[in-house]
Tab-separated table of C-alpha atoms in Angstrom:
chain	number	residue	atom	x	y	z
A	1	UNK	CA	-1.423	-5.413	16.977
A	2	UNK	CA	0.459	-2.649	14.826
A	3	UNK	CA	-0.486	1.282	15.080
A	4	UNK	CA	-2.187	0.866	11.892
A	5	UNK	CA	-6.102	2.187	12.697
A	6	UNK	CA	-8.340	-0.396	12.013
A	7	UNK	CA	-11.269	-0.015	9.260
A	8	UNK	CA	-14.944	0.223	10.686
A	9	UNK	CA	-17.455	-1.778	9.287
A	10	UNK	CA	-19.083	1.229	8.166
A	11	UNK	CA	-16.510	2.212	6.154
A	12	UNK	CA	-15.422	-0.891	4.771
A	13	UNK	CA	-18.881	-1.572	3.454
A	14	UNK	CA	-18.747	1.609	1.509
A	15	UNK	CA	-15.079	1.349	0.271
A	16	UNK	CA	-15.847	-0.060	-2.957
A	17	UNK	CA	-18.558	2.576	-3.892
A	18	UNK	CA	-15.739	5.501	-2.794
A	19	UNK	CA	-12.768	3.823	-5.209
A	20	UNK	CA	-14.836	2.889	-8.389
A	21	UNK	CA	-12.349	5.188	-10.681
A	22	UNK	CA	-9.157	3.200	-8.782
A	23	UNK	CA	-10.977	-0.174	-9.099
A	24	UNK	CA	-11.588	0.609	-13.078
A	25	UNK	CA	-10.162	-1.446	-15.767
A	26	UNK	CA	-8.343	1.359	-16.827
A	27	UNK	CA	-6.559	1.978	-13.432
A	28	UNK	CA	-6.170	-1.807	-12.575
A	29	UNK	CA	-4.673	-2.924	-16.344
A	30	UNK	CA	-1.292	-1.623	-16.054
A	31	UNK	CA	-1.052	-3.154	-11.835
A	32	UNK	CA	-2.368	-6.261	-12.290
A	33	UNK	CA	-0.020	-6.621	-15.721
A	34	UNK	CA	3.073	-5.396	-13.991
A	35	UNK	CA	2.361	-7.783	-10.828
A	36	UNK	CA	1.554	-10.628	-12.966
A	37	UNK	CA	4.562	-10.618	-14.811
A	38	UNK	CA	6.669	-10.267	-11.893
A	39	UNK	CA	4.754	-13.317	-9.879
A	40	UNK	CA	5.314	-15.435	-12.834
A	41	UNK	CA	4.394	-18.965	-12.028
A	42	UNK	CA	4.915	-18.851	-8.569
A	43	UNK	CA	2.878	-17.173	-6.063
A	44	UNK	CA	1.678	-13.493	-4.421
A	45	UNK	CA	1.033	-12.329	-0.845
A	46	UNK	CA	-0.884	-9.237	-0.478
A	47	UNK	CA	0.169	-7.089	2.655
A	48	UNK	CA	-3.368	-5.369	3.494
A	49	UNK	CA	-5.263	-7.065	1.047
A	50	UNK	CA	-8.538	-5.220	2.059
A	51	UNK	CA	-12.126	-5.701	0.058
A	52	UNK	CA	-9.622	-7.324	-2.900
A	53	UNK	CA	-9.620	-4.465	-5.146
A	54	UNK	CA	-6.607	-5.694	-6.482
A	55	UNK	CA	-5.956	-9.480	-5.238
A	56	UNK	CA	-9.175	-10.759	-6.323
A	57	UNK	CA	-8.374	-9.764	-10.143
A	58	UNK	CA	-5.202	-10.693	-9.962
A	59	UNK	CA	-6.242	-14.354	-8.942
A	60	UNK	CA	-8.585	-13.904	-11.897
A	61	UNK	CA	-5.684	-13.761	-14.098
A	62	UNK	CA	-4.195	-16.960	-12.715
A	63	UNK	CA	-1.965	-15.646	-10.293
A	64	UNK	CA	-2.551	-17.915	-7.088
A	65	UNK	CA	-2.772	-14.847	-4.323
A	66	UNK	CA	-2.924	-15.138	-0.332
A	67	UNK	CA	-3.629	-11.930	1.798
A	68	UNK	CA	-2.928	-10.521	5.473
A	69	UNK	CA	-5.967	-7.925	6.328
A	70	UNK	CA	-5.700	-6.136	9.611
A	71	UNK	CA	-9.646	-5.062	9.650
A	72	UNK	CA	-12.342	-8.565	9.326
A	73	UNK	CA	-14.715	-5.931	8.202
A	74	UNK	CA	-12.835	-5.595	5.089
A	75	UNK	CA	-11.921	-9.252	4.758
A	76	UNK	CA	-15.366	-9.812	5.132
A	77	UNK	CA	-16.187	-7.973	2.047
A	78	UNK	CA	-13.628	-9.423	0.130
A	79	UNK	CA	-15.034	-12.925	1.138
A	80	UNK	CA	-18.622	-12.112	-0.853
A	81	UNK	CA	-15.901	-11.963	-4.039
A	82	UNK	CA	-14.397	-14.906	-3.633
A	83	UNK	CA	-14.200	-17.961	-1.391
A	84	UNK	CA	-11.369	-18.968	0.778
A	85	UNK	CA	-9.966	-21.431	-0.842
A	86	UNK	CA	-9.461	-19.348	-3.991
A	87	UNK	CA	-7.956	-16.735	-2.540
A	88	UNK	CA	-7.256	-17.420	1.072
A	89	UNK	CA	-6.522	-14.314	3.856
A	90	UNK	CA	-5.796	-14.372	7.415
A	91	UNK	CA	-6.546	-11.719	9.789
A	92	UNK	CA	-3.341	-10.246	11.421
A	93	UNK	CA	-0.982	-7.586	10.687
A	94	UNK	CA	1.415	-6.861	7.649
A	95	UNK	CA	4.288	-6.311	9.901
A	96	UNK	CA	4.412	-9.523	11.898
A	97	UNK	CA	1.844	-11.715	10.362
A	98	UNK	CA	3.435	-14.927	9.041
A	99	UNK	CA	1.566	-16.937	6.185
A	100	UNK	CA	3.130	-20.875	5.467
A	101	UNK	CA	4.904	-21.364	2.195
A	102	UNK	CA	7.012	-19.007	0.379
A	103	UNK	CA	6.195	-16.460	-2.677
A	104	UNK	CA	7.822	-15.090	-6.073
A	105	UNK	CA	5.944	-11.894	-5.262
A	106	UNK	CA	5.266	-9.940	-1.980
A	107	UNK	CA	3.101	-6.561	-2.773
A	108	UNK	CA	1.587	-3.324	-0.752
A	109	UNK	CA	-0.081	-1.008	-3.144
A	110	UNK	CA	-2.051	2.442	-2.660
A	111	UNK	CA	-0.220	3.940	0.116
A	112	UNK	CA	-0.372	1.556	2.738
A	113	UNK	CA	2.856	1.361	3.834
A	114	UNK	CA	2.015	4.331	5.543
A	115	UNK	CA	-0.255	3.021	7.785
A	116	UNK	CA	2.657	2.202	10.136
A	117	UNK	CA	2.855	4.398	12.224
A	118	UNK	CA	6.282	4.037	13.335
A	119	UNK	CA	9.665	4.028	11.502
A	120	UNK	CA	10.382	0.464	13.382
A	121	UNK	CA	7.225	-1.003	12.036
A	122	UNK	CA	7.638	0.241	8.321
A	123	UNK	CA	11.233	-1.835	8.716
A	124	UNK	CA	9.566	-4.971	10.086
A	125	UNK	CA	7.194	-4.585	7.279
A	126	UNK	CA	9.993	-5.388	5.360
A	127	UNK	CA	11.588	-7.875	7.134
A	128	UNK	CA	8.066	-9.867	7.090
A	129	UNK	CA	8.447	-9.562	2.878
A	130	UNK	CA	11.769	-10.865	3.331
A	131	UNK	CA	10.520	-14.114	4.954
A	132	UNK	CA	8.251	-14.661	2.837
A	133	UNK	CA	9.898	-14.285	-0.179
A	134	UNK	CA	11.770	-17.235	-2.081
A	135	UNK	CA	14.898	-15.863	-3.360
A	136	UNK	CA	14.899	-14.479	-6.668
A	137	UNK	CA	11.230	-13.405	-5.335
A	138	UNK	CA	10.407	-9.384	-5.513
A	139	UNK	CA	8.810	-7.058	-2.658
A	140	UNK	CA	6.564	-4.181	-4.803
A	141	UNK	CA	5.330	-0.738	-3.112
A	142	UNK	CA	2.931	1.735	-4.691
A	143	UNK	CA	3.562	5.204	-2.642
A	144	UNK	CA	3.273	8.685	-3.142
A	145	UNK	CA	5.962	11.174	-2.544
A	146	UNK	CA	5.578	13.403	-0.102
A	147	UNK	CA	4.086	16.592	-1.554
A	148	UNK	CA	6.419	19.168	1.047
A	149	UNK	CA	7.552	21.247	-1.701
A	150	UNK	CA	4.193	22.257	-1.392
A	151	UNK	CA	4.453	23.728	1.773
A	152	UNK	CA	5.094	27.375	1.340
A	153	UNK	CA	6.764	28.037	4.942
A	154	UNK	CA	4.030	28.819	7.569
A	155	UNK	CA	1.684	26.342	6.285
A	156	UNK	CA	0.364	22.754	7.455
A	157	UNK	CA	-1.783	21.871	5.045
A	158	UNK	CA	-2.162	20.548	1.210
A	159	UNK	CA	-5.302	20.173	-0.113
A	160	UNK	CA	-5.581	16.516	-2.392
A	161	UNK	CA	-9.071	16.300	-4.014
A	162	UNK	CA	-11.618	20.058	-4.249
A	163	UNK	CA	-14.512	18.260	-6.306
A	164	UNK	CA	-18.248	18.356	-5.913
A	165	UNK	CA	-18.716	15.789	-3.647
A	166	UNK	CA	-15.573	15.601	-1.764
A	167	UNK	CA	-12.838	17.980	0.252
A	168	UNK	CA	-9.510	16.102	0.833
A	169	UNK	CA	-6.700	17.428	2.493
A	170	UNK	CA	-3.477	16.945	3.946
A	171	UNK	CA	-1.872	18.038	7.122
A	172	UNK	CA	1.303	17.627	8.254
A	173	UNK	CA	3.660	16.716	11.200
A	174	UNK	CA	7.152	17.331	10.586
A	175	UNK	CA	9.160	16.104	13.274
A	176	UNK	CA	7.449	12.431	13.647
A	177	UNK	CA	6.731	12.366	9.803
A	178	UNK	CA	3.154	11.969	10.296
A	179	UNK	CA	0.246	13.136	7.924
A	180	UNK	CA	-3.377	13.288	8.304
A	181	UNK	CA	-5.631	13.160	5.749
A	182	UNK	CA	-8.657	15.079	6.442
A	183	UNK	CA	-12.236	14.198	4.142
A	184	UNK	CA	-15.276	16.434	4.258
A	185	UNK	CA	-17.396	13.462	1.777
A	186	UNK	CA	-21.043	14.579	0.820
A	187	UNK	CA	-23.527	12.213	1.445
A	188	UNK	CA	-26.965	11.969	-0.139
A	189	UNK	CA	-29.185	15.020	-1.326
A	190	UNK	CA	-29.617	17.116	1.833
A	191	UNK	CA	-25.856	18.351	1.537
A	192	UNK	CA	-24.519	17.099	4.577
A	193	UNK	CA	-20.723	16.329	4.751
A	194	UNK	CA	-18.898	13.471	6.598
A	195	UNK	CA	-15.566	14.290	8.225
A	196	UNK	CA	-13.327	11.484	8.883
A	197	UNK	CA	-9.572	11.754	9.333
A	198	UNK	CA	-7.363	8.983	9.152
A	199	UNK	CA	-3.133	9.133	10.061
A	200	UNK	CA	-0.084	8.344	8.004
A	201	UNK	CA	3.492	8.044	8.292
A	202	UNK	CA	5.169	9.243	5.050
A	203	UNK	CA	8.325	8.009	4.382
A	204	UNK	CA	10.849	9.212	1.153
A	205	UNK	CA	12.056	6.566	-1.725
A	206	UNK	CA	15.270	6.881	0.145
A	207	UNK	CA	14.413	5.735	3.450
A	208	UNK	CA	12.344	2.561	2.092
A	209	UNK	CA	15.939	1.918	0.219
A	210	UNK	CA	17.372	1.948	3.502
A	211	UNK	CA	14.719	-0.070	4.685
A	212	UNK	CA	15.022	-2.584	2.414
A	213	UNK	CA	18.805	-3.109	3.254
A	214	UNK	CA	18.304	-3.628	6.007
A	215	UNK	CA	15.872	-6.397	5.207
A	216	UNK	CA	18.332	-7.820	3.077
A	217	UNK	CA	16.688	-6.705	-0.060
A	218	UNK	CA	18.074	-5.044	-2.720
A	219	UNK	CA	16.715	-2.469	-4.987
A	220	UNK	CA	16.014	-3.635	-8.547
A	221	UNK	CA	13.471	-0.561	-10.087
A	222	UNK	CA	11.876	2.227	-9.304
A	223	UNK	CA	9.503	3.973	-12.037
A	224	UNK	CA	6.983	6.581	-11.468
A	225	UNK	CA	3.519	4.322	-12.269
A	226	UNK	CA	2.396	0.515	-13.226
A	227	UNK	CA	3.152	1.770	-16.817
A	228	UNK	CA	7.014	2.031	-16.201
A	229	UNK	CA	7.031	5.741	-16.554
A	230	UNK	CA	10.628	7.091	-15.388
A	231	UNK	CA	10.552	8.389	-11.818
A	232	UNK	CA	11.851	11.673	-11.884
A	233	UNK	CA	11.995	14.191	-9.517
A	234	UNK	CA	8.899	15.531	-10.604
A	235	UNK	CA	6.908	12.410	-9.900
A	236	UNK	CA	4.073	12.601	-7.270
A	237	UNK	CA	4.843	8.572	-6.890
A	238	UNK	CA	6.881	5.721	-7.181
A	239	UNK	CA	6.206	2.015	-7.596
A	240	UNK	CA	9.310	0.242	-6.359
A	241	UNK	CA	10.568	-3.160	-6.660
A	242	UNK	CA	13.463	-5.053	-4.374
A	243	UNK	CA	14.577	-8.480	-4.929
A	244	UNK	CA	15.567	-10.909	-2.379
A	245	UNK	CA	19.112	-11.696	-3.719
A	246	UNK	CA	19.905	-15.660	-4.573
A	247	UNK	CA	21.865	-17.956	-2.440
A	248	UNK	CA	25.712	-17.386	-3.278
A	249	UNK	CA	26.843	-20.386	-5.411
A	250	UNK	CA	29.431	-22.817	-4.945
A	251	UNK	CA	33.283	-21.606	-4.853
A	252	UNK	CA	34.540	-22.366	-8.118
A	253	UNK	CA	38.087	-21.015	-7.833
């Protein structure tokens, strides 16, 4: 068992209904093209595969796709998708969980990373893509930047989301690298809000480089969405991609 806070059932049975806009065609094309293309004909491991917002389509498009899922309440949901031989997942964590066979394509999208809670465990996250990965095979993130240049000095929080139906913000620990994301969600017509709070550790595009290294990865791109816009400094996110370099050759000198 990682630090990574499990999903209720409660809110796994809802998760679907809370991401339609991220589960749209629009907002899936450009992913599910850019994993595709990298998977090629070989196959993709989900780290935190959840209700298959993203795996299930992606097997859809003829990609054959495994997953790891911490929470069986969100595996569960996944499982009314599809069955288990199409797109098989076992329970267990990203970090340490080992799947047979190896993969052109290991990928964590949407943040998760940062459900680590530790630095150590974000680096075995990585080692666990490693050994999965045939070489030649790519490891893909999807993470935001940290927003900190929001911070005007004194303050702790950044809100995310003001909208009817929803208050989302941010709130930071700066030593341990820690965020927690606060949501005030409106529920039904009497007004009422839900709180639930759930903690992250951030980590920079720098530090995953360094994490990779020490994987034995090595960085191949890094663009600011699944539609290969530059990353810049500007960018509120980065989709990255390391390779798992090929066995050296035979000395021909």
């Amino acid at each position: 068992m990682t630090s990574s806070e499990l999903w209720t059932r409660e809110t796994a049975e809802r998760y679907d209904a809370e991401e339609t806009e991220m589960s749209s065609a629009a907002a899936l094309g450009p992913a599910l093209a850019f994993l595709a293309e990298l998977a090629g004909d070989g196959r993709a491991l989900e780290f935190a595969i959840g209700t298959g917002r993203v795996g299930v389509p992606l097997r859809a498009r003829g990609v054959p796709v495994v997953g790891i899922e911490l929470s069986t309440h969100m595996a569960e949901v996944l499982r009314r998708k599809t069955d288990a031989d199409t797109l098989p997942v076992v329970i267990g964590d990203m970090a340490t969980t080992v799947v047979p066979g190896e993969f052109t394509l290991v990928y964590l999208v949407y943040n998760t990373i940062t459900n680590l809670l530790t630095q150590d465990e974000q680096v075995e996250c990585f080692r666990n893509a490693a050994r999965h990965l045939a070489p030649g095979g790519r490891f893909v993130i999807e993470l935001g930047v940290p927003p900190l240049r929001h911070l005007p000095p004194g303050q702790v929080a950044v809100p995310f989301d003001v909208s009817e139906r929803h208050l989302g913000f941010d709130t930071f620990d700066l030593v341990e690298q820690i965020l927690v994301s606060h949501h005030l969600t409106r529920d039904g017509a009497d007004g009422r809000y839900r709180r639930e709070d759930s903690r992250h550790r951030y980590a920079w595009p720098a530090e995953l480089d360094l994490m990779a290294r020490i994987a034995g990865l090595e960085r191949e791109r890094r663009v600011a969405d699944w539609d290969g816009t530059p990353f810049t400094q500007d960018s509120t996110k980065h989709i990255s991609v390391w390779r798992k370099p090929l066995p050296d050759g035979p000395d021909t000198r």
